[in-house]
Coordinates of C-alpha atoms and ligand atoms in Angstrom, one line a residue:
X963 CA -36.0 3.8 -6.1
X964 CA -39.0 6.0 -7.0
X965 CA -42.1 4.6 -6.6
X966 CA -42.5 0.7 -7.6
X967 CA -44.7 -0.1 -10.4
X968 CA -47.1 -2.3 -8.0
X969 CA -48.7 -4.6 -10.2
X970 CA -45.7 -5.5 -12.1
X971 CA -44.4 -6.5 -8.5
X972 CA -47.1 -8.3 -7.0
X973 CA -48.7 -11.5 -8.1
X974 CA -51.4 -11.0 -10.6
X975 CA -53.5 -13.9 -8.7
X976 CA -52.9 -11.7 -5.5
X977 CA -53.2 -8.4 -7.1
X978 CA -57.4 -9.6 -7.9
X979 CA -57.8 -11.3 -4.9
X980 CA -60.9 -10.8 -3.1
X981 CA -59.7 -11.4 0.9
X982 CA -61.4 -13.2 2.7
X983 CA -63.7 -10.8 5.3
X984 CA -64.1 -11.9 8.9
X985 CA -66.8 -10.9 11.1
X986 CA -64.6 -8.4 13.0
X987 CA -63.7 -6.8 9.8
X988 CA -67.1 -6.3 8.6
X989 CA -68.0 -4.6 12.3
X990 CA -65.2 -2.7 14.2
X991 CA -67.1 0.3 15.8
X992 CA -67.6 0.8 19.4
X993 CA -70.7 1.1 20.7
X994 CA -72.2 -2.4 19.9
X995 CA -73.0 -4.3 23.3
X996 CA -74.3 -7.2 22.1
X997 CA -72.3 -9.5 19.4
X998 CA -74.4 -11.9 17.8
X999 CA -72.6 -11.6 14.2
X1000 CA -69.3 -14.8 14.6
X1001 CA -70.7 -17.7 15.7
X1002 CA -68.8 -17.1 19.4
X1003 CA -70.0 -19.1 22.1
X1004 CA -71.5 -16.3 24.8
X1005 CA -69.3 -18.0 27.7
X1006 CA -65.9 -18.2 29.1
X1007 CA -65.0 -14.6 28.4
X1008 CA -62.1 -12.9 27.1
X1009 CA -61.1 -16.1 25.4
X1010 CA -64.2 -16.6 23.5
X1011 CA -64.1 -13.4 21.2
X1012 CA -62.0 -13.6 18.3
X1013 CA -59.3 -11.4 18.1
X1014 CA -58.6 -8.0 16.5
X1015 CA -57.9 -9.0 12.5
X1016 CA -55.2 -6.1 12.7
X1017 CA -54.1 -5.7 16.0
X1018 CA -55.1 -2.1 16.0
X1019 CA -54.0 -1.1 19.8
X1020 CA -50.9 -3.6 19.4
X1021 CA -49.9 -1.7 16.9
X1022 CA -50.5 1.9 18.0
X1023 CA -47.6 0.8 21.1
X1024 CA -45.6 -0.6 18.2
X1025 CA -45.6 2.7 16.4
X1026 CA -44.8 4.3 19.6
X1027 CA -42.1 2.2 20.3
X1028 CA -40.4 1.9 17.3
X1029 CA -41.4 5.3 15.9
X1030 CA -43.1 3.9 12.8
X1031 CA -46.6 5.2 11.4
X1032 CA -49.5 2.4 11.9
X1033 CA -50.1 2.3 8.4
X1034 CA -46.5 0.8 7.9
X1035 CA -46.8 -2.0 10.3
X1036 CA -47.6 -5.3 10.1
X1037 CA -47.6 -8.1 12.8
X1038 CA -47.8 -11.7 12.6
X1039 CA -46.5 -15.0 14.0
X1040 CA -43.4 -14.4 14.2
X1041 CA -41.3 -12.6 11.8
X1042 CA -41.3 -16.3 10.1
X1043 CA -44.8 -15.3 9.4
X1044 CA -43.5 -12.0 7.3
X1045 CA -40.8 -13.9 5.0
X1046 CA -43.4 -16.7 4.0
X1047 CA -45.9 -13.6 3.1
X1048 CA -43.4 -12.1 1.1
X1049 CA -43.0 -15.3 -1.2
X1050 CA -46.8 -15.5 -1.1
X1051 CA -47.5 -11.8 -2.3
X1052 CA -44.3 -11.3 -4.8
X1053 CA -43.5 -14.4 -6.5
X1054 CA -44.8 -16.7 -8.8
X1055 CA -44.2 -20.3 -8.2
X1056 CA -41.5 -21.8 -10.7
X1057 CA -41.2 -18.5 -12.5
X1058 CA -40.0 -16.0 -10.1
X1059 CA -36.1 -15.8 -8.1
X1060 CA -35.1 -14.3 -5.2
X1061 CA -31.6 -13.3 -4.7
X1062 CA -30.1 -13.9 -0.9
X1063 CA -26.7 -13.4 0.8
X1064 CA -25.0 -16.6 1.8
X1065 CA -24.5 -17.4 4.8
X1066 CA -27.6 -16.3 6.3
X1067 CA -31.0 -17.2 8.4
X1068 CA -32.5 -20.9 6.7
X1069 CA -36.0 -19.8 6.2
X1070 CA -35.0 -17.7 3.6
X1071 CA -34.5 -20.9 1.1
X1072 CA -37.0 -22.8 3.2
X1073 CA -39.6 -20.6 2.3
X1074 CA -38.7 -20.1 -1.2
X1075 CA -38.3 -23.9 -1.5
X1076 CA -41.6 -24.2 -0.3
X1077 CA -43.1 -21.6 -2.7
X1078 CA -41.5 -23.2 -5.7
X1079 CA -39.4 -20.1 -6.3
X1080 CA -35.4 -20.3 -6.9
X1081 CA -33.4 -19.0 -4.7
X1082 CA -30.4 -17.3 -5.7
X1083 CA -26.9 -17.4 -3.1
X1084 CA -24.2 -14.7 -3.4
X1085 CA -21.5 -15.6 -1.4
X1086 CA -20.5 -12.7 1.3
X1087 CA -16.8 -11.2 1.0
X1088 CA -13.9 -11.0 3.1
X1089 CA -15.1 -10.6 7.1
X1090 CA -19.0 -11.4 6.1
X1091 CA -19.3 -8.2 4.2
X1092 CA -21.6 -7.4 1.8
X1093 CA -20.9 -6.1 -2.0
X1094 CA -23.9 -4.8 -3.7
X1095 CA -22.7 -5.0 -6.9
X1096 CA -22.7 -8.7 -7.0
X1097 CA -26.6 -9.2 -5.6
X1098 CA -28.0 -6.8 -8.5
X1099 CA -25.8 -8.9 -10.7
X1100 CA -27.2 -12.1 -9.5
X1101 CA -30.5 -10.3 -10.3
X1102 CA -32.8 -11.7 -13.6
X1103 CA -36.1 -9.9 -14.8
X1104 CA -38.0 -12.1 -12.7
X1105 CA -36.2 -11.1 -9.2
X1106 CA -38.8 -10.2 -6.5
X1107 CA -36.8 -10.1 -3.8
X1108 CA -33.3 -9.9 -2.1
X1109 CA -33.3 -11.0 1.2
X1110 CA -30.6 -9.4 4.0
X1111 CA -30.2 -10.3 7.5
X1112 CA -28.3 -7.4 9.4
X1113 CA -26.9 -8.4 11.3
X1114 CA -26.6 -11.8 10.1
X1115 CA -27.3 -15.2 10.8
X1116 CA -25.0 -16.7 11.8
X1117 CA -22.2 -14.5 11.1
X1118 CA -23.3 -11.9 13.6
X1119 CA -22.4 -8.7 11.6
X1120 CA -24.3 -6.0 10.7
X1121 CA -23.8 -5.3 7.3
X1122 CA -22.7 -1.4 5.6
X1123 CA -25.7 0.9 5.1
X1124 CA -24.3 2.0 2.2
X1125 CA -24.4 -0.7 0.2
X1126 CA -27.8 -1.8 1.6
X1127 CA -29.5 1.5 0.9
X1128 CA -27.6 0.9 -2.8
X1129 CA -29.2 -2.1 -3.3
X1130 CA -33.1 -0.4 -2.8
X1131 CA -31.7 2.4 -5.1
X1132 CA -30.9 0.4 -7.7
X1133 CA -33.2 -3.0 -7.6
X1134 CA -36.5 -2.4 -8.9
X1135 CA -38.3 -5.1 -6.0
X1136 CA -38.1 -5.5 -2.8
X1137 CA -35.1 -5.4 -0.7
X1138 CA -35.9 -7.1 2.8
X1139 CA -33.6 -6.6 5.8
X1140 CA -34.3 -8.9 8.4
X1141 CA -33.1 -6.9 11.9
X1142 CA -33.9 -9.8 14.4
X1143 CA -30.7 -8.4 16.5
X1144 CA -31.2 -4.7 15.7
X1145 CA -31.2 -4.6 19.5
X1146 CA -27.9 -5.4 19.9
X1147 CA -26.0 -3.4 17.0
X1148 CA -24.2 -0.4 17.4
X1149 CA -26.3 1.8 14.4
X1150 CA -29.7 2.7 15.0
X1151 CA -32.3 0.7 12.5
X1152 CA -33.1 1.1 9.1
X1153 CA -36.4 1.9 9.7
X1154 CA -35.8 5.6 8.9
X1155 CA -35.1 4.8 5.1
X1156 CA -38.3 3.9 5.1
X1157 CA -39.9 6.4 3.7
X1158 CA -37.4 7.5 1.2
X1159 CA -37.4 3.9 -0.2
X1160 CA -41.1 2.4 -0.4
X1161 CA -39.5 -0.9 -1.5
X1162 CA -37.5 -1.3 1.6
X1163 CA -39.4 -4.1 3.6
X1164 CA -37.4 -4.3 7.8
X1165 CA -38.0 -7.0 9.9
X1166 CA -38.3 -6.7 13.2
X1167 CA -39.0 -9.4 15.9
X1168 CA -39.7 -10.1 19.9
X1169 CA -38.1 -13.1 19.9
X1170 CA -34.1 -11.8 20.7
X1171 CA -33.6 -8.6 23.0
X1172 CA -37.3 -8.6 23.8
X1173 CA -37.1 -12.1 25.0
X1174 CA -40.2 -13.1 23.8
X1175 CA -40.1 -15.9 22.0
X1176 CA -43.0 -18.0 23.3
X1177 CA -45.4 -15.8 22.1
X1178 CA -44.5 -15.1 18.4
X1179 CA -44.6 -12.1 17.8
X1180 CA -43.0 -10.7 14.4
X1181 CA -43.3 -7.0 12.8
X1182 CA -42.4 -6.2 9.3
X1183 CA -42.2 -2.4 8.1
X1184 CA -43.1 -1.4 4.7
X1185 CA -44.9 1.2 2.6
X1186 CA -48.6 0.8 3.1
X1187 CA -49.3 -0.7 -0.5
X1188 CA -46.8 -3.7 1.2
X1189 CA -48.9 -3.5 4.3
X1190 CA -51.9 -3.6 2.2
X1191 CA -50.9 -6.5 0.3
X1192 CA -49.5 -8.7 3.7
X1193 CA -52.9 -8.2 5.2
X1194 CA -55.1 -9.4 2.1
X1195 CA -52.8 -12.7 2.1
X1196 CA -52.5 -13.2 6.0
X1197 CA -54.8 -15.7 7.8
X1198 CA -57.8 -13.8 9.7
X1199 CA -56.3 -13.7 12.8
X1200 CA -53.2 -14.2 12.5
X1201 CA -52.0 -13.2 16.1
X1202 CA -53.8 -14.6 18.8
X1203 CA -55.5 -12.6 21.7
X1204 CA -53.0 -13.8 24.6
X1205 CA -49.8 -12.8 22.0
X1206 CA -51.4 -9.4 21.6
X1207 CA -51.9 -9.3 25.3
X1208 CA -48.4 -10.1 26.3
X1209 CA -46.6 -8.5 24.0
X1210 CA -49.0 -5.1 24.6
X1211 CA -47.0 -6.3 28.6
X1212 CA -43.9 -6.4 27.1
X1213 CA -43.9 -3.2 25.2
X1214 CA -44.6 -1.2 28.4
X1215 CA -41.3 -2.6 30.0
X1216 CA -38.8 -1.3 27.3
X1217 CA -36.4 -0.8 30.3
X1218 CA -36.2 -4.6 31.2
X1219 CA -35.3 -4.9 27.4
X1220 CA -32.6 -2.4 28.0
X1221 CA -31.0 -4.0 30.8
X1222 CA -31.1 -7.5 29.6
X1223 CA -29.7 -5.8 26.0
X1224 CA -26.9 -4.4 28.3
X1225 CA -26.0 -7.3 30.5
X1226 CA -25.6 -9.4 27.4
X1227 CA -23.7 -6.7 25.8
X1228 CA -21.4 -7.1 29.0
X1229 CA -20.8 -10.7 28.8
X1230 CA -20.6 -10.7 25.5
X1231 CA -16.6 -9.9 25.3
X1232 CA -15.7 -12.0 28.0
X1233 CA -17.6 -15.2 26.7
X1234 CA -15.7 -14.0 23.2
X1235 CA -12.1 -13.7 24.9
X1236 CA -12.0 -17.2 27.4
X1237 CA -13.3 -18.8 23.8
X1238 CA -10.5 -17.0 21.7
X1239 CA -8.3 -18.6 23.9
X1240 CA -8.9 -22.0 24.0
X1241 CA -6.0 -23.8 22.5
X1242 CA -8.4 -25.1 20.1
X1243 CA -10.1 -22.1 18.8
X1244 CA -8.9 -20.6 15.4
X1245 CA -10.7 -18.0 15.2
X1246 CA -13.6 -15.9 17.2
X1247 CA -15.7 -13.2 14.7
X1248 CA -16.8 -10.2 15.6
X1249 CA -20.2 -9.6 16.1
X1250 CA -23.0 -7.0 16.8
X1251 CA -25.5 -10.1 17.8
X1252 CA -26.3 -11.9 21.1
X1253 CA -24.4 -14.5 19.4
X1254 CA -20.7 -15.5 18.2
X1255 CA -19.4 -17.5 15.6
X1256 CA -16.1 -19.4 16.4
X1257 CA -13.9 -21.8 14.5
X1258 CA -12.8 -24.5 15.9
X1259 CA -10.9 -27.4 15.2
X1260 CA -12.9 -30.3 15.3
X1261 CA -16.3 -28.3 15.8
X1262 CA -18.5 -31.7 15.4
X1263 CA -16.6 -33.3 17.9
X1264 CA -16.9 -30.5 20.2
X1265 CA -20.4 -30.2 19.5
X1266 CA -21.3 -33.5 20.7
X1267 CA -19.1 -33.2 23.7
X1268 CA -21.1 -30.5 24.8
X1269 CA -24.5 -31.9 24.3
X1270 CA -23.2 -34.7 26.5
X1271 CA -22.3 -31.9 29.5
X1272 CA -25.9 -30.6 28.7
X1273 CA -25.1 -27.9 27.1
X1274 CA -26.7 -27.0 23.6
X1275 CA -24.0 -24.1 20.7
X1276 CA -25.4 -24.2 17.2
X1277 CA -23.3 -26.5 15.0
X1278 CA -22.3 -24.5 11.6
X1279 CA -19.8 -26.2 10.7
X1280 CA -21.3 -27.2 7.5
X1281 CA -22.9 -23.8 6.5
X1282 CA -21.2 -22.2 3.5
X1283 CA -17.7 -19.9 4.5
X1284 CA -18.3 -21.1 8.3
X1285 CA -16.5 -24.6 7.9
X1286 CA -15.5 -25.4 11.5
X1287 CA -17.5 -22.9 13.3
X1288 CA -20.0 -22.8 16.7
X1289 CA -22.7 -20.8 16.4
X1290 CA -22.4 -19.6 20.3
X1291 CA -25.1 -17.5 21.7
X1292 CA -24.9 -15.8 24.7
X1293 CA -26.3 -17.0 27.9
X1294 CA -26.9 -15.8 31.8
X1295 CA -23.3 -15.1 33.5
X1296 CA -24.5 -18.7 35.3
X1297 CA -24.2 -20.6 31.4
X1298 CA -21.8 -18.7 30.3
X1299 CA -19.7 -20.2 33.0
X1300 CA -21.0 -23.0 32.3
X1301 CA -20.1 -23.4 29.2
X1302 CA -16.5 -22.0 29.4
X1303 CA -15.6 -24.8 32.1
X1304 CA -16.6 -27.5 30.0
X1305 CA -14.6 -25.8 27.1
X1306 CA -11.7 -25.7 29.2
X1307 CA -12.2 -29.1 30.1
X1308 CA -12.2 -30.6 26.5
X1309 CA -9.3 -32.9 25.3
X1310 CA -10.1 -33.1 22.3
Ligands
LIG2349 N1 -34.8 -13.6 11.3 C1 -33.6 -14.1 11.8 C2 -32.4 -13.5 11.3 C3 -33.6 -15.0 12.8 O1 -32.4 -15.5 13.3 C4 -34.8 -15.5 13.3 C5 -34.9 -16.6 14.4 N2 -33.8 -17.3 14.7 C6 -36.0 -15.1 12.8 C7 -35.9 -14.1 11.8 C8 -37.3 -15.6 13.2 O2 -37.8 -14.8 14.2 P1 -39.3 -15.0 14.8 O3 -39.1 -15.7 16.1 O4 -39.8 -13.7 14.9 O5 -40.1 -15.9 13.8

């Protein structure tokens, strides 16, 4: 898609809003020593200073990192944080749609719910896959957004480029793809399209193969007018001066990520195989996530046998296409044990 037609896209309450200026957005030079200007208490420093508004070092490592201009980032709490914003900036309570793949991650509909906005399903093929064609059907005048998860949740693929890159050549809004588990897929991210397709919107998240998810920490990555738009709507300080801290830690230990990323890549297929083979597993999907979807038979049943033994899957079994399945995600070799013990030991 060429350039979007901004104001057509964005809210016309949010296209004239006058944001809300904090202190620290009014003053963000250096050389000031003494800060008299937000009401801080003097005392019990660093905790009593608000915050950087936009996380400018934060995100200097992010762009570093993930090889993304600063301009085109945007952090917030959680990538939870992101999704509500896009509601917030694109769509028009009762009269806008969004259009969504089915099965996928809740907050989608949550969110839209929420903001009063419909939210349109479309029903993934054969093996979870994705057919472009059908979304922009499901699309009306009044669609802001589709929403993809790649790889998805809970399915655990990663859906084709092709037809994702299709679907921000041919929908005039915004196409988000949600890439919580990008860690763990086989193709490098999206995030390169980026700049050939200014109404591609990628999130990205610490919370999986960063193993961060205490501290909240979300990114989105869009064109700058996006960027622009998230930041007007965001609150003031949106991420908090110990999540920038730690997750400024985090960033510096990129090889931790990668050998956590490859030991659950390594138990991955063995956790997949002593669950295909359970006399009561149907089926075991393929996946490019730090989690597995089975079928089962009897999957509530199962489930509450293995709350009993303490251990905690992800019941799906009444989520659209995955009738019967565990949502299982992958563990320490210690749980993974674990939990293939008490499988073996189910009668049910
Ligand atoms: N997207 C997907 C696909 C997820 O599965 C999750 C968390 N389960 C999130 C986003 C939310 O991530 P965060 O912790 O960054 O809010």
């Amino acid at each position: 898609m060429s350039t979007p037609d901004w104001q057509s896209l964005v809210r016309p309450n949010i296209w004239h809003l006058a944001p809300y200026r904090s202190a620290r957005d009014e003053y963000s030079g250096t050389d000031a020593h003494v800060f008299l200007d937000a009401n801080e208490n003097p005392y019990n420093r660093p905790y009593n200073r608000y915050p950087d508004p936009l996380q400018r070092e934060l995100k200097q490592q992010v762009s570093r990192v993930k090889g993304v201009p600063v301009g085109n980032i945007f952090l917030g709490n959680g990538s939870d944080e992101a999704i509500d914003l896009i509601y917030r900036v694109f769509c028009r309570p009762s009269k806008d749609n969004v259009v969504a793949i089915e099965p996928t991650y809740g907050m989608y509909s949550v969110c839209a719910a929420i903001n009063d906005v419909e939210y349109r399903r479309v029903t993934l093929e054969a093996h979870f896959s994705l057919r472009a064609d059908k979304l922009l059907q499901a699309c009306s005048q009044n669609t802001k957004a589709i929403f993809i998860c790649s790889p998805n949740n809970p399915t655990g693929n990663a859906m084709e480029r092709k037809e994702m890159l299709r679907l921000c050549e041919d929908f005039n809004g915004i196409v988000v793809i949600d890439e919580a588990y990008v860690d763990f897929q086989r193709e490098p991210s999206i995030v390169s399209e980026l700049s050939a397709h200014p109404n591609l919107v990628v999130l990205q998240t610490l919370s999986k193969a960063w193993g961060s998810a205490a501290i909240r920490l979300g990114m989105a990555f869009a064109h700058e007018t996006v960027i622009g738009f998230f930041n007007k709507v965001k609150y003031p300080y949106n991420v908090n001066h110990l999540t920038q801290e730690q997750a400024s830690e985090m960033l510096h230990h990129i090889d931790d990520v990668e050998k956590w990323v490859h030991l659950i890549l390594d138990e991955r297929p063995k956790v997949m195989r002593a669950v295909s083979e359970l006399p009561y597993c149907k089926e075991v999907f393929p996946t490019e996530a730090n989690f597995f979807l089975a079928r089962m038979t009897k999957a509530d049943a199962l489930y509450n046998y293995l709350v009993e033994r303490g251990i905690v899957v992800r019941n799906r079994s009444r989520v659209t296409l995955c009738q019967d399945c565990l949502r299982i995600t992958i563990g320490t070799p210690a749980e993974n044990t674990a939990l293939i013990a008490a499988l073996r030991q189910w009668e049910g």
